[in-house]
Every structure is written in structure tokens, then in C-alpha cells.
Amino acid sequence: PQEAHRLQFDPSGRSSGNATFTYKVTDDNGLESNVATVTIPVMNVPPVAKDITFGTIKSDAGVVTIDPLVATDGDGTIAKYIVTSLPPSSKGVLSLDGTPVREQQELSPSAISRLQFEPKKEVSGDVYFKYKAVDSNNLFSNVASYTIKVEKAVVPVAAYVPPAPAMAEPLAAPAVTETAVAAGKSRAGWLVGAAALAVVGGGLWWYFNREPKVPEPVAAEMPAVEAQANTAEPAPEPAPVAAIENFQPIALYFNNDHPNPRTTTDNTSLTYGQTYEAYVAQKGKFESEYSKGASDADAAKQEVGAFFDEKVKKGFDELTALSDKLLDKLKEGNKVEITVTGFASPLASNEYNKNLTSRRVSSIENHLRTYKNGQFKEYMDKGMLVVTEQTSGEEAARQGISDDRTNTRASWYSPSASAERRVEITNVTVSKPQ
């Protein structure tokens, strides 16, 4: 009995699926039990996609070949890349061999070095698209960001040349004729009169437009700077900034006992994006297992599909949108505090589940630290972005959720049990630092 509690399992690293072994028990009367089976789910390590920054390029640079996408896999090879989102069409075009790339387009490892980007001529700032990698075991990486820095091209402006004063160019000397002489005499009289008017007019213009003489200031009339400073009102205390607009709690879901299953540590090195991609890759298995023994197998599969599409994916999309809003608030000089609460289904002990939910909250912190090439990291290190954990374990699980290990359809694969394996971002506070 003492040795039975110290059993360990070391997966080979070359396969995935369920590893099983059987055992039986003998009591002190020599009677043997039935033969029971232990099932250990073994999962390959998903690949890791890297955030990339490229540039700076000028907005009038035309078509530019960008650096290739980057992903690594610890137990296999990268089979393909998927472009999950494109740059806005108003900012430029991402292309492969001259053909625009489509959203969700798959790229072979040999194609990623032939990607090109053509910015719009009026663009300035960072342009983003996103991608992920798939390994030879069909596991998905995290969603990585590719940032292209674009600088608006300077349009040359012709130097300003002031207009020449009237009659600045010399008049061509006309040929002298009798008619011209007569006309000249007439014009001479006119010019003399015009010159006289110009002199008088110029004098009047000078009189009315001259700069008036300013009398010397009297010292007694000029209050001292120190006196002005002493009478100034003290600056008001900075008021708290309004919270994130229209913020609603965000639920983020996890596979059973993930991340880092069968451990008692309270933290993880994985990001939520990595756990999310590995989880959604199991959608087909959840549909298959939950539909077994169901009175309506198709309806059971649809129920699982709806859970993944309407809850799991929705949560990840909301996390991405919130991350962008938080980054904007931090760049404005605000302090942001986030409260994250962890939950778990009742399959394991409450003490184990508390560590499990802490690992899940830790994956959210890792998401923030690595988001968009680690733009949150500096704010987190300086205490401008604070994540506060509230761990509940299984205590907050709804009544009636199965904890029967022998009935995995209900306790593992059902949407009701799956809905308990989550963390919730329950509160976001934004304020000006004192």
C-alpha cells in the first residue's frame, strides 16, 4: 500500500494517446479484487510560434520581402503555418509570390521566406498580422503576432519663392519712332503725376502703419514672479480614470487538468494561447466521447461543438480584444489592475484543484508578458499592470457536476463539466498613478 502511492510514469516523447496498465488488489484474507485499468492520457508538446518585429520601412517602399515566420517544436517538426489574421487592407497587402495572402491560408515551411508586404503610401506606425504553426503531430502552436513598422515617407516640397515686386523685370527698349516720341512725351507727363501721388501715398502709409513707441514699464505696475507663484492654487489630485469601456467578465476555458497535468506546482511556463490551441485541437475527441452512449449522438456532438464555438473560442477572442485595450490604457500613462478568478471541476481533490487553478491564472499572466513581442512586460515589472488572483478550486463548482472517474463521458467530456474548467477576468480597474 505504501509503494502504490509512489508510482510514477515517464512518457517516451515519441507518441501520444492513452497509455494504460492494469492492476488488482489482494486483501488480508487473501481474496483478490477485479482487474482494474489505469488510463494515462499522453499528449505531444505543441509547437511554439515566435512574435516577430520587422522594419522600419518607408510607406512608399513598394513591395518588400519580409523576414520569415518562426516556430519551433520540441518533439517533432513544423508541418505548416497558418495566417490567422491579415493586416487591414487600408494599411497594406501581405502577399506570397505576388499573390495576396488569404485569411486562414496555409503556408509550407519553404514558403514562409517568400512573404512580401506592400504598405499604403499614407500609412505610419505598426501594422500587424497573426499566424500559428502546426507540427507533424497536428498540434497547434500559440497565435503569434508579426509587427511591421512603417514610417510615412516624406514628400518633398518645393522651396518657397516670393513673388517679384511690380516692375522688377526691365522693360525692353522699344524702337524710336516719331510716333513713339510723341507718345513718350504724353506718357512722361502721366508718369510724373503718378510719381508725385506715390510719394504722398507712401508717406501716409508710413504714418498710419508705423510702430508706436511703447513707454517704458513702471516697476510698481509689474507684479513679481514670486508673488504670482505664491498666489497660484495648488494642483488638484489626479482623479481615477473610468474603467475599460463596456467591460464584461471574460471566461477562458481549459482542458481537464491543464496546463501541466498531474503536477502539484502552482505555476506554468505556458501561455493561455498555447493551452487554448491544444484544447481546441481536441474538439473532435470531445464530440466523439460525449456522443458515446447518448440517446441522440448527433445532438450530443452539436452540444459539444456549440460549447467550443460559443464559449471557448469566444473567450479567446475577447481576451485578445481586451489585451489591445489594456495596452492603449497603459501607453496613456494609466495604472491597470486585473482580477482573475480560477475554477475547476470536482474530479480531483480541492487542494489539488487550488494549485491547478493557480496554474491557469499563471497562463493568463504569461499571455500578457508575451503579447505583441512582450509589450506588457515592462509595465508588469514596474507595477503599472497588476494581476491579482482569486482562487476558488472546486468550491465554486455548480452542484450536480459529476466527479465519477469511471464515467468520463459525464465527468470529463460533457459540456457541463467542461464549463467548470475556466478562469474569469472579473474586474479591470484603470487609474492615474499618484
PDB file of C-alpha atoms in Angstrom, residues 182-378:
ATOM      1  CA  ALA A 182       5.088 111.814 -79.239  1.00  0.00           C
ATOM      2  CA  ALA A 183       3.595 109.066 -77.167  1.00  0.00           C
ATOM      3  CA  GLY A 184       6.604 109.252 -74.871  1.00  0.00           C
ATOM      4  CA  LYS A 185       6.017 112.861 -74.156  1.00  0.00           C
ATOM      5  CA  SER A 186       2.433 112.090 -73.241  1.00  0.00           C
ATOM      6  CA  ARG A 187       3.453 109.212 -71.006  1.00  0.00           C
ATOM      7  CA  ALA A 188       6.184 111.306 -69.361  1.00  0.00           C
ATOM      8  CA  GLY A 189       3.606 113.741 -68.049  1.00  0.00           C
ATOM      9  CA  TRP A 190       1.493 110.890 -66.736  1.00  0.00           C
ATOM     10  CA  LEU A 191       4.456 109.263 -65.002  1.00  0.00           C
ATOM     11  CA  VAL A 192       5.427 112.487 -63.242  1.00  0.00           C
ATOM     12  CA  GLY A 193       1.939 112.780 -61.775  1.00  0.00           C
ATOM     13  CA  ALA A 194       1.934 109.131 -60.752  1.00  0.00           C
ATOM     14  CA  ALA A 195       5.305 109.565 -59.042  1.00  0.00           C
ATOM     15  CA  ALA A 196       4.024 112.500 -57.019  1.00  0.00           C
ATOM     16  CA  LEU A 197       0.974 110.530 -55.879  1.00  0.00           C
ATOM     17  CA  ALA A 198       3.229 107.628 -54.916  1.00  0.00           C
ATOM     18  CA  VAL A 199       5.376 109.877 -52.704  1.00  0.00           C
ATOM     19  CA  VAL A 200       2.340 111.301 -50.917  1.00  0.00           C
ATOM     20  CA  GLY A 201       0.665 107.902 -50.607  1.00  0.00           C
ATOM     21  CA  GLY A 202       3.865 106.344 -49.277  1.00  0.00           C
ATOM     22  CA  GLY A 203       4.139 108.976 -46.593  1.00  0.00           C
ATOM     23  CA  LEU A 204       0.570 108.415 -45.482  1.00  0.00           C
ATOM     24  CA  TRP A 205       1.112 104.642 -45.429  1.00  0.00           C
ATOM     25  CA  TRP A 206       4.199 105.106 -43.220  1.00  0.00           C
ATOM     26  CA  TYR A 207       2.343 107.365 -40.797  1.00  0.00           C
ATOM     27  CA  PHE A 208      -0.598 105.029 -40.222  1.00  0.00           C
ATOM     28  CA  ASN A 209       1.449 101.814 -40.125  1.00  0.00           C
ATOM     29  CA  ARG A 210       4.450 102.950 -38.120  1.00  0.00           C
ATOM     30  CA  GLU A 211       5.152 101.059 -34.888  1.00  0.00           C
ATOM     31  CA  PRO A 212       4.032 103.212 -31.973  1.00  0.00           C
ATOM     32  CA  LYS A 213       6.576 103.918 -29.313  1.00  0.00           C
ATOM     33  CA  VAL A 214       5.872 101.923 -26.175  1.00  0.00           C
ATOM     34  CA  PRO A 215       6.505 103.770 -22.928  1.00  0.00           C
ATOM     35  CA  GLU A 216       8.965 102.211 -20.508  1.00  0.00           C
ATOM     36  CA  PRO A 217       7.162  99.938 -17.983  1.00  0.00           C
ATOM     37  CA  VAL A 218       6.765 101.233 -14.459  1.00  0.00           C
ATOM     38  CA  ALA A 219       8.271  98.795 -11.956  1.00  0.00           C
ATOM     39  CA  ALA A 220       5.415  99.193  -9.487  1.00  0.00           C
ATOM     40  CA  GLU A 221       2.890  98.050 -12.094  1.00  0.00           C
ATOM     41  CA  MET A 222       4.702  94.727 -12.789  1.00  0.00           C
ATOM     42  CA  PRO A 223       3.995  92.165 -10.038  1.00  0.00           C
ATOM     43  CA  ALA A 224       6.950  89.972  -9.114  1.00  0.00           C
ATOM     44  CA  VAL A 225       7.048  86.404 -10.452  1.00  0.00           C
ATOM     45  CA  GLU A 226       7.398  85.122  -6.893  1.00  0.00           C
ATOM     46  CA  ALA A 227       4.193  86.853  -5.893  1.00  0.00           C
ATOM     47  CA  GLN A 228       2.328  85.212  -8.774  1.00  0.00           C
ATOM     48  CA  ALA A 229       3.687  81.822  -7.773  1.00  0.00           C
ATOM     49  CA  ASN A 230       2.606  82.279  -4.160  1.00  0.00           C
ATOM     50  CA  THR A 231      -0.962  83.084  -5.123  1.00  0.00           C
ATOM     51  CA  ALA A 232      -1.370  80.153  -7.542  1.00  0.00           C
ATOM     52  CA  GLU A 233      -3.813  77.445  -6.488  1.00  0.00           C
ATOM     53  CA  PRO A 234      -2.314  74.000  -5.726  1.00  0.00           C
ATOM     54  CA  ALA A 235      -2.718  71.383  -8.474  1.00  0.00           C
ATOM     55  CA  PRO A 236      -5.732  69.125  -7.842  1.00  0.00           C
ATOM     56  CA  GLU A 237      -5.221  65.451  -7.041  1.00  0.00           C
ATOM     57  CA  PRO A 238      -5.476  63.250 -10.140  1.00  0.00           C
ATOM     58  CA  ALA A 239      -8.901  61.687 -10.443  1.00  0.00           C
ATOM     59  CA  PRO A 240      -9.361  57.992 -11.223  1.00  0.00           C
ATOM     60  CA  VAL A 241      -9.871  57.203 -14.879  1.00  0.00           C
ATOM     61  CA  ALA A 242     -13.024  55.413 -15.972  1.00  0.00           C
ATOM     62  CA  ALA A 243     -12.776  51.643 -16.324  1.00  0.00           C
ATOM     63  CA  ILE A 244     -12.399  49.865 -19.667  1.00  0.00           C
ATOM     64  CA  GLU A 245     -15.379  50.821 -21.784  1.00  0.00           C
ATOM     65  CA  ASN A 246     -18.250  48.323 -21.702  1.00  0.00           C
ATOM     66  CA  PHE A 247     -16.120  45.744 -19.864  1.00  0.00           C
ATOM     67  CA  GLN A 248     -17.871  42.470 -19.088  1.00  0.00           C
ATOM     68  CA  PRO A 249     -16.270  39.495 -17.258  1.00  0.00           C
ATOM     69  CA  ILE A 250     -14.395  37.186 -19.651  1.00  0.00           C
ATOM     70  CA  ALA A 251     -14.406  33.388 -19.189  1.00  0.00           C
ATOM     71  CA  LEU A 252     -11.417  31.399 -20.528  1.00  0.00           C
ATOM     72  CA  TYR A 253     -11.658  27.599 -20.688  1.00  0.00           C
ATOM     73  CA  PHE A 254      -9.159  24.740 -20.268  1.00  0.00           C
ATOM     74  CA  ASN A 255      -8.920  21.016 -20.948  1.00  0.00           C
ATOM     75  CA  ASN A 256      -9.222  18.745 -17.928  1.00  0.00           C
ATOM     76  CA  ASP A 257      -6.184  19.037 -15.613  1.00  0.00           C
ATOM     77  CA  HIS A 258      -4.409  21.525 -17.902  1.00  0.00           C
ATOM     78  CA  PRO A 259      -1.994  23.182 -18.076  1.00  0.00           C
ATOM     79  CA  ASN A 260       0.748  20.784 -16.878  1.00  0.00           C
ATOM     80  CA  PRO A 261      -1.438  17.812 -15.908  1.00  0.00           C
ATOM     81  CA  ARG A 262      -0.638  15.609 -12.917  1.00  0.00           C
ATOM     82  CA  THR A 263       1.591  18.091 -11.166  1.00  0.00           C
ATOM     83  CA  THR A 264       1.198  19.955  -7.899  1.00  0.00           C
ATOM     84  CA  THR A 265       3.024  23.104  -8.958  1.00  0.00           C
ATOM     85  CA  ASP A 266       1.071  26.352  -8.783  1.00  0.00           C
ATOM     86  CA  ASN A 267       2.544  27.980 -11.907  1.00  0.00           C
ATOM     87  CA  THR A 268       3.243  27.205 -15.560  1.00  0.00           C
ATOM     88  CA  SER A 269       5.516  28.409 -18.352  1.00  0.00           C
ATOM     89  CA  LEU A 270       2.738  28.021 -20.946  1.00  0.00           C
ATOM     90  CA  THR A 271       0.673  30.919 -22.219  1.00  0.00           C
ATOM     91  CA  TYR A 272      -3.093  30.748 -22.397  1.00  0.00           C
ATOM     92  CA  GLY A 273      -2.834  30.835 -26.185  1.00  0.00           C
ATOM     93  CA  GLN A 274      -0.807  27.609 -26.144  1.00  0.00           C
ATOM     94  CA  THR A 275      -3.282  25.813 -23.876  1.00  0.00           C
ATOM     95  CA  TYR A 276      -6.190  27.161 -25.957  1.00  0.00           C
ATOM     96  CA  GLU A 277      -4.811  25.855 -29.266  1.00  0.00           C
ATOM     97  CA  ALA A 278      -4.078  22.424 -27.758  1.00  0.00           C
ATOM     98  CA  TYR A 279      -7.581  22.354 -26.268  1.00  0.00           C
ATOM     99  CA  VAL A 280      -9.493  23.226 -29.445  1.00  0.00           C
ATOM    100  CA  ALA A 281      -7.434  20.593 -31.287  1.00  0.00           C
ATOM    101  CA  GLN A 282      -9.234  18.054 -29.054  1.00  0.00           C
ATOM    102  CA  LYS A 283     -12.703  19.231 -30.092  1.00  0.00           C
ATOM    103  CA  GLY A 284     -13.310  16.144 -32.251  1.00  0.00           C
ATOM    104  CA  LYS A 285     -12.374  13.814 -29.406  1.00  0.00           C
ATOM    105  CA  PHE A 286     -14.734  15.586 -27.012  1.00  0.00           C
ATOM    106  CA  GLU A 287     -17.554  15.246 -29.553  1.00  0.00           C
ATOM    107  CA  SER A 288     -16.809  11.553 -30.052  1.00  0.00           C
ATOM    108  CA  GLU A 289     -16.529  10.678 -26.351  1.00  0.00           C
ATOM    109  CA  TYR A 290     -19.580  12.656 -25.266  1.00  0.00           C
ATOM    110  CA  SER A 291     -21.767  11.211 -28.032  1.00  0.00           C
ATOM    111  CA  LYS A 292     -20.967   7.615 -26.969  1.00  0.00           C
ATOM    112  CA  GLY A 293     -23.986   6.166 -25.193  1.00  0.00           C
ATOM    113  CA  ALA A 294     -26.070   9.278 -25.840  1.00  0.00           C
ATOM    114  CA  SER A 295     -29.693   8.768 -26.868  1.00  0.00           C
ATOM    115  CA  ASP A 296     -29.130  11.268 -29.687  1.00  0.00           C
ATOM    116  CA  ALA A 297     -25.490  11.152 -30.773  1.00  0.00           C
ATOM    117  CA  ASP A 298     -25.846  13.991 -33.296  1.00  0.00           C
ATOM    118  CA  ALA A 299     -27.415  16.291 -30.716  1.00  0.00           C
ATOM    119  CA  ALA A 300     -24.613  15.443 -28.261  1.00  0.00           C
ATOM    120  CA  LYS A 301     -21.960  16.341 -30.839  1.00  0.00           C
ATOM    121  CA  GLN A 302     -23.739  19.597 -31.614  1.00  0.00           C
ATOM    122  CA  GLU A 303     -23.831  20.440 -27.904  1.00  0.00           C
ATOM    123  CA  VAL A 304     -20.068  19.970 -27.621  1.00  0.00           C
ATOM    124  CA  GLY A 305     -19.469  21.905 -30.848  1.00  0.00           C
ATOM    125  CA  ALA A 306     -21.550  24.798 -29.577  1.00  0.00           C
ATOM    126  CA  PHE A 307     -19.536  24.864 -26.339  1.00  0.00           C
ATOM    127  CA  PHE A 308     -16.241  25.148 -28.230  1.00  0.00           C
ATOM    128  CA  ASP A 309     -17.521  27.724 -30.717  1.00  0.00           C
ATOM    129  CA  GLU A 310     -19.675  29.877 -28.452  1.00  0.00           C
ATOM    130  CA  LYS A 311     -17.648  29.734 -25.222  1.00  0.00           C
ATOM    131  CA  VAL A 312     -14.051  28.562 -25.739  1.00  0.00           C
ATOM    132  CA  LYS A 313     -13.348  30.498 -28.940  1.00  0.00           C
ATOM    133  CA  LYS A 314     -15.401  33.492 -27.828  1.00  0.00           C
ATOM    134  CA  GLY A 315     -13.339  33.766 -24.639  1.00  0.00           C
ATOM    135  CA  PHE A 316     -10.045  33.735 -26.522  1.00  0.00           C
ATOM    136  CA  ASP A 317     -11.246  36.404 -28.954  1.00  0.00           C
ATOM    137  CA  GLU A 318     -12.412  38.585 -26.053  1.00  0.00           C
ATOM    138  CA  LEU A 319      -9.033  38.180 -24.314  1.00  0.00           C
ATOM    139  CA  THR A 320      -7.241  39.387 -27.448  1.00  0.00           C
ATOM    140  CA  ALA A 321      -9.514  42.429 -27.766  1.00  0.00           C
ATOM    141  CA  LEU A 322      -9.123  43.258 -24.051  1.00  0.00           C
ATOM    142  CA  SER A 323      -5.323  42.976 -24.318  1.00  0.00           C
ATOM    143  CA  ASP A 324      -5.278  45.648 -27.027  1.00  0.00           C
ATOM    144  CA  LYS A 325      -7.455  47.962 -24.912  1.00  0.00           C
ATOM    145  CA  LEU A 326      -5.246  47.445 -21.841  1.00  0.00           C
ATOM    146  CA  LEU A 327      -2.136  48.265 -23.842  1.00  0.00           C
ATOM    147  CA  ASP A 328      -3.719  51.521 -25.024  1.00  0.00           C
ATOM    148  CA  LYS A 329      -4.594  52.490 -21.435  1.00  0.00           C
ATOM    149  CA  LEU A 330      -1.038  51.755 -20.228  1.00  0.00           C
ATOM    150  CA  LYS A 331       0.514  53.770 -23.057  1.00  0.00           C
ATOM    151  CA  GLU A 332      -1.630  56.714 -21.909  1.00  0.00           C
ATOM    152  CA  GLY A 333       0.185  56.576 -18.536  1.00  0.00           C
ATOM    153  CA  ASN A 334      -2.516  54.762 -16.545  1.00  0.00           C
ATOM    154  CA  LYS A 335      -2.141  52.006 -13.969  1.00  0.00           C
ATOM    155  CA  VAL A 336      -4.218  48.879 -14.646  1.00  0.00           C
ATOM    156  CA  GLU A 337      -5.241  46.224 -12.128  1.00  0.00           C
ATOM    157  CA  ILE A 338      -6.858  42.969 -13.222  1.00  0.00           C
ATOM    158  CA  THR A 339      -8.628  40.437 -11.025  1.00  0.00           C
ATOM    159  CA  VAL A 340      -8.596  36.831 -12.281  1.00  0.00           C
ATOM    160  CA  THR A 341     -10.561  34.067 -10.556  1.00  0.00           C
ATOM    161  CA  GLY A 342      -9.808  30.388 -11.189  1.00  0.00           C
ATOM    162  CA  PHE A 343     -12.292  27.494 -11.201  1.00  0.00           C
ATOM    163  CA  ALA A 344     -12.041  23.710 -11.589  1.00  0.00           C
ATOM    164  CA  SER A 345     -14.317  20.707 -11.979  1.00  0.00           C
ATOM    165  CA  PRO A 346     -14.603  18.348  -8.962  1.00  0.00           C
ATOM    166  CA  LEU A 347     -12.617  15.418 -10.434  1.00  0.00           C
ATOM    167  CA  ALA A 348      -9.613  15.959  -8.148  1.00  0.00           C
ATOM    168  CA  SER A 349      -9.245  16.967  -4.501  1.00  0.00           C
ATOM    169  CA  ASN A 350      -9.886  20.545  -3.515  1.00  0.00           C
ATOM    170  CA  GLU A 351      -6.240  21.090  -2.527  1.00  0.00           C
ATOM    171  CA  TYR A 352      -5.025  19.781  -5.898  1.00  0.00           C
ATOM    172  CA  ASN A 353      -7.546  21.948  -7.738  1.00  0.00           C
ATOM    173  CA  LYS A 354      -6.335  25.087  -5.955  1.00  0.00           C
ATOM    174  CA  ASN A 355      -2.867  24.558  -7.424  1.00  0.00           C
ATOM    175  CA  LEU A 356      -4.439  23.726 -10.791  1.00  0.00           C
ATOM    176  CA  THR A 357      -6.430  26.961 -10.883  1.00  0.00           C
ATOM    177  CA  SER A 358      -3.284  28.888  -9.913  1.00  0.00           C
ATOM    178  CA  ARG A 359      -1.542  27.357 -12.929  1.00  0.00           C
ATOM    179  CA  ARG A 360      -4.432  28.509 -15.085  1.00  0.00           C
ATOM    180  CA  VAL A 361      -4.195  32.068 -13.754  1.00  0.00           C
ATOM    181  CA  SER A 362      -0.425  31.890 -14.335  1.00  0.00           C
ATOM    182  CA  SER A 363      -1.055  31.136 -18.034  1.00  0.00           C
ATOM    183  CA  ILE A 364      -3.026  34.405 -18.293  1.00  0.00           C
ATOM    184  CA  GLU A 365      -0.073  36.327 -16.818  1.00  0.00           C
ATOM    185  CA  ASN A 366       2.219  34.607 -19.342  1.00  0.00           C
ATOM    186  CA  HIS A 367      -0.136  35.637 -22.136  1.00  0.00           C
ATOM    187  CA  LEU A 368       0.221  39.260 -21.085  1.00  0.00           C
ATOM    188  CA  ARG A 369       4.007  39.080 -20.684  1.00  0.00           C
ATOM    189  CA  THR A 370       4.459  37.710 -24.203  1.00  0.00           C
ATOM    190  CA  TYR A 371       1.675  39.590 -26.014  1.00  0.00           C
ATOM    191  CA  LYS A 372       2.869  41.566 -29.067  1.00  0.00           C
ATOM    192  CA  ASN A 373       6.560  40.938 -28.521  1.00  0.00           C
ATOM    193  CA  GLY A 374       6.324  41.432 -24.768  1.00  0.00           C
ATOM    194  CA  GLN A 375       4.944  44.979 -24.780  1.00  0.00           C
ATOM    195  CA  PHE A 376       3.233  44.379 -21.408  1.00  0.00           C
ATOM    196  CA  LYS A 377       6.392  43.079 -19.683  1.00  0.00           C
ATOM    197  CA  GLU A 378       7.845  46.497 -18.832  1.00  0.00           C
TER     198      GLU A 378
END
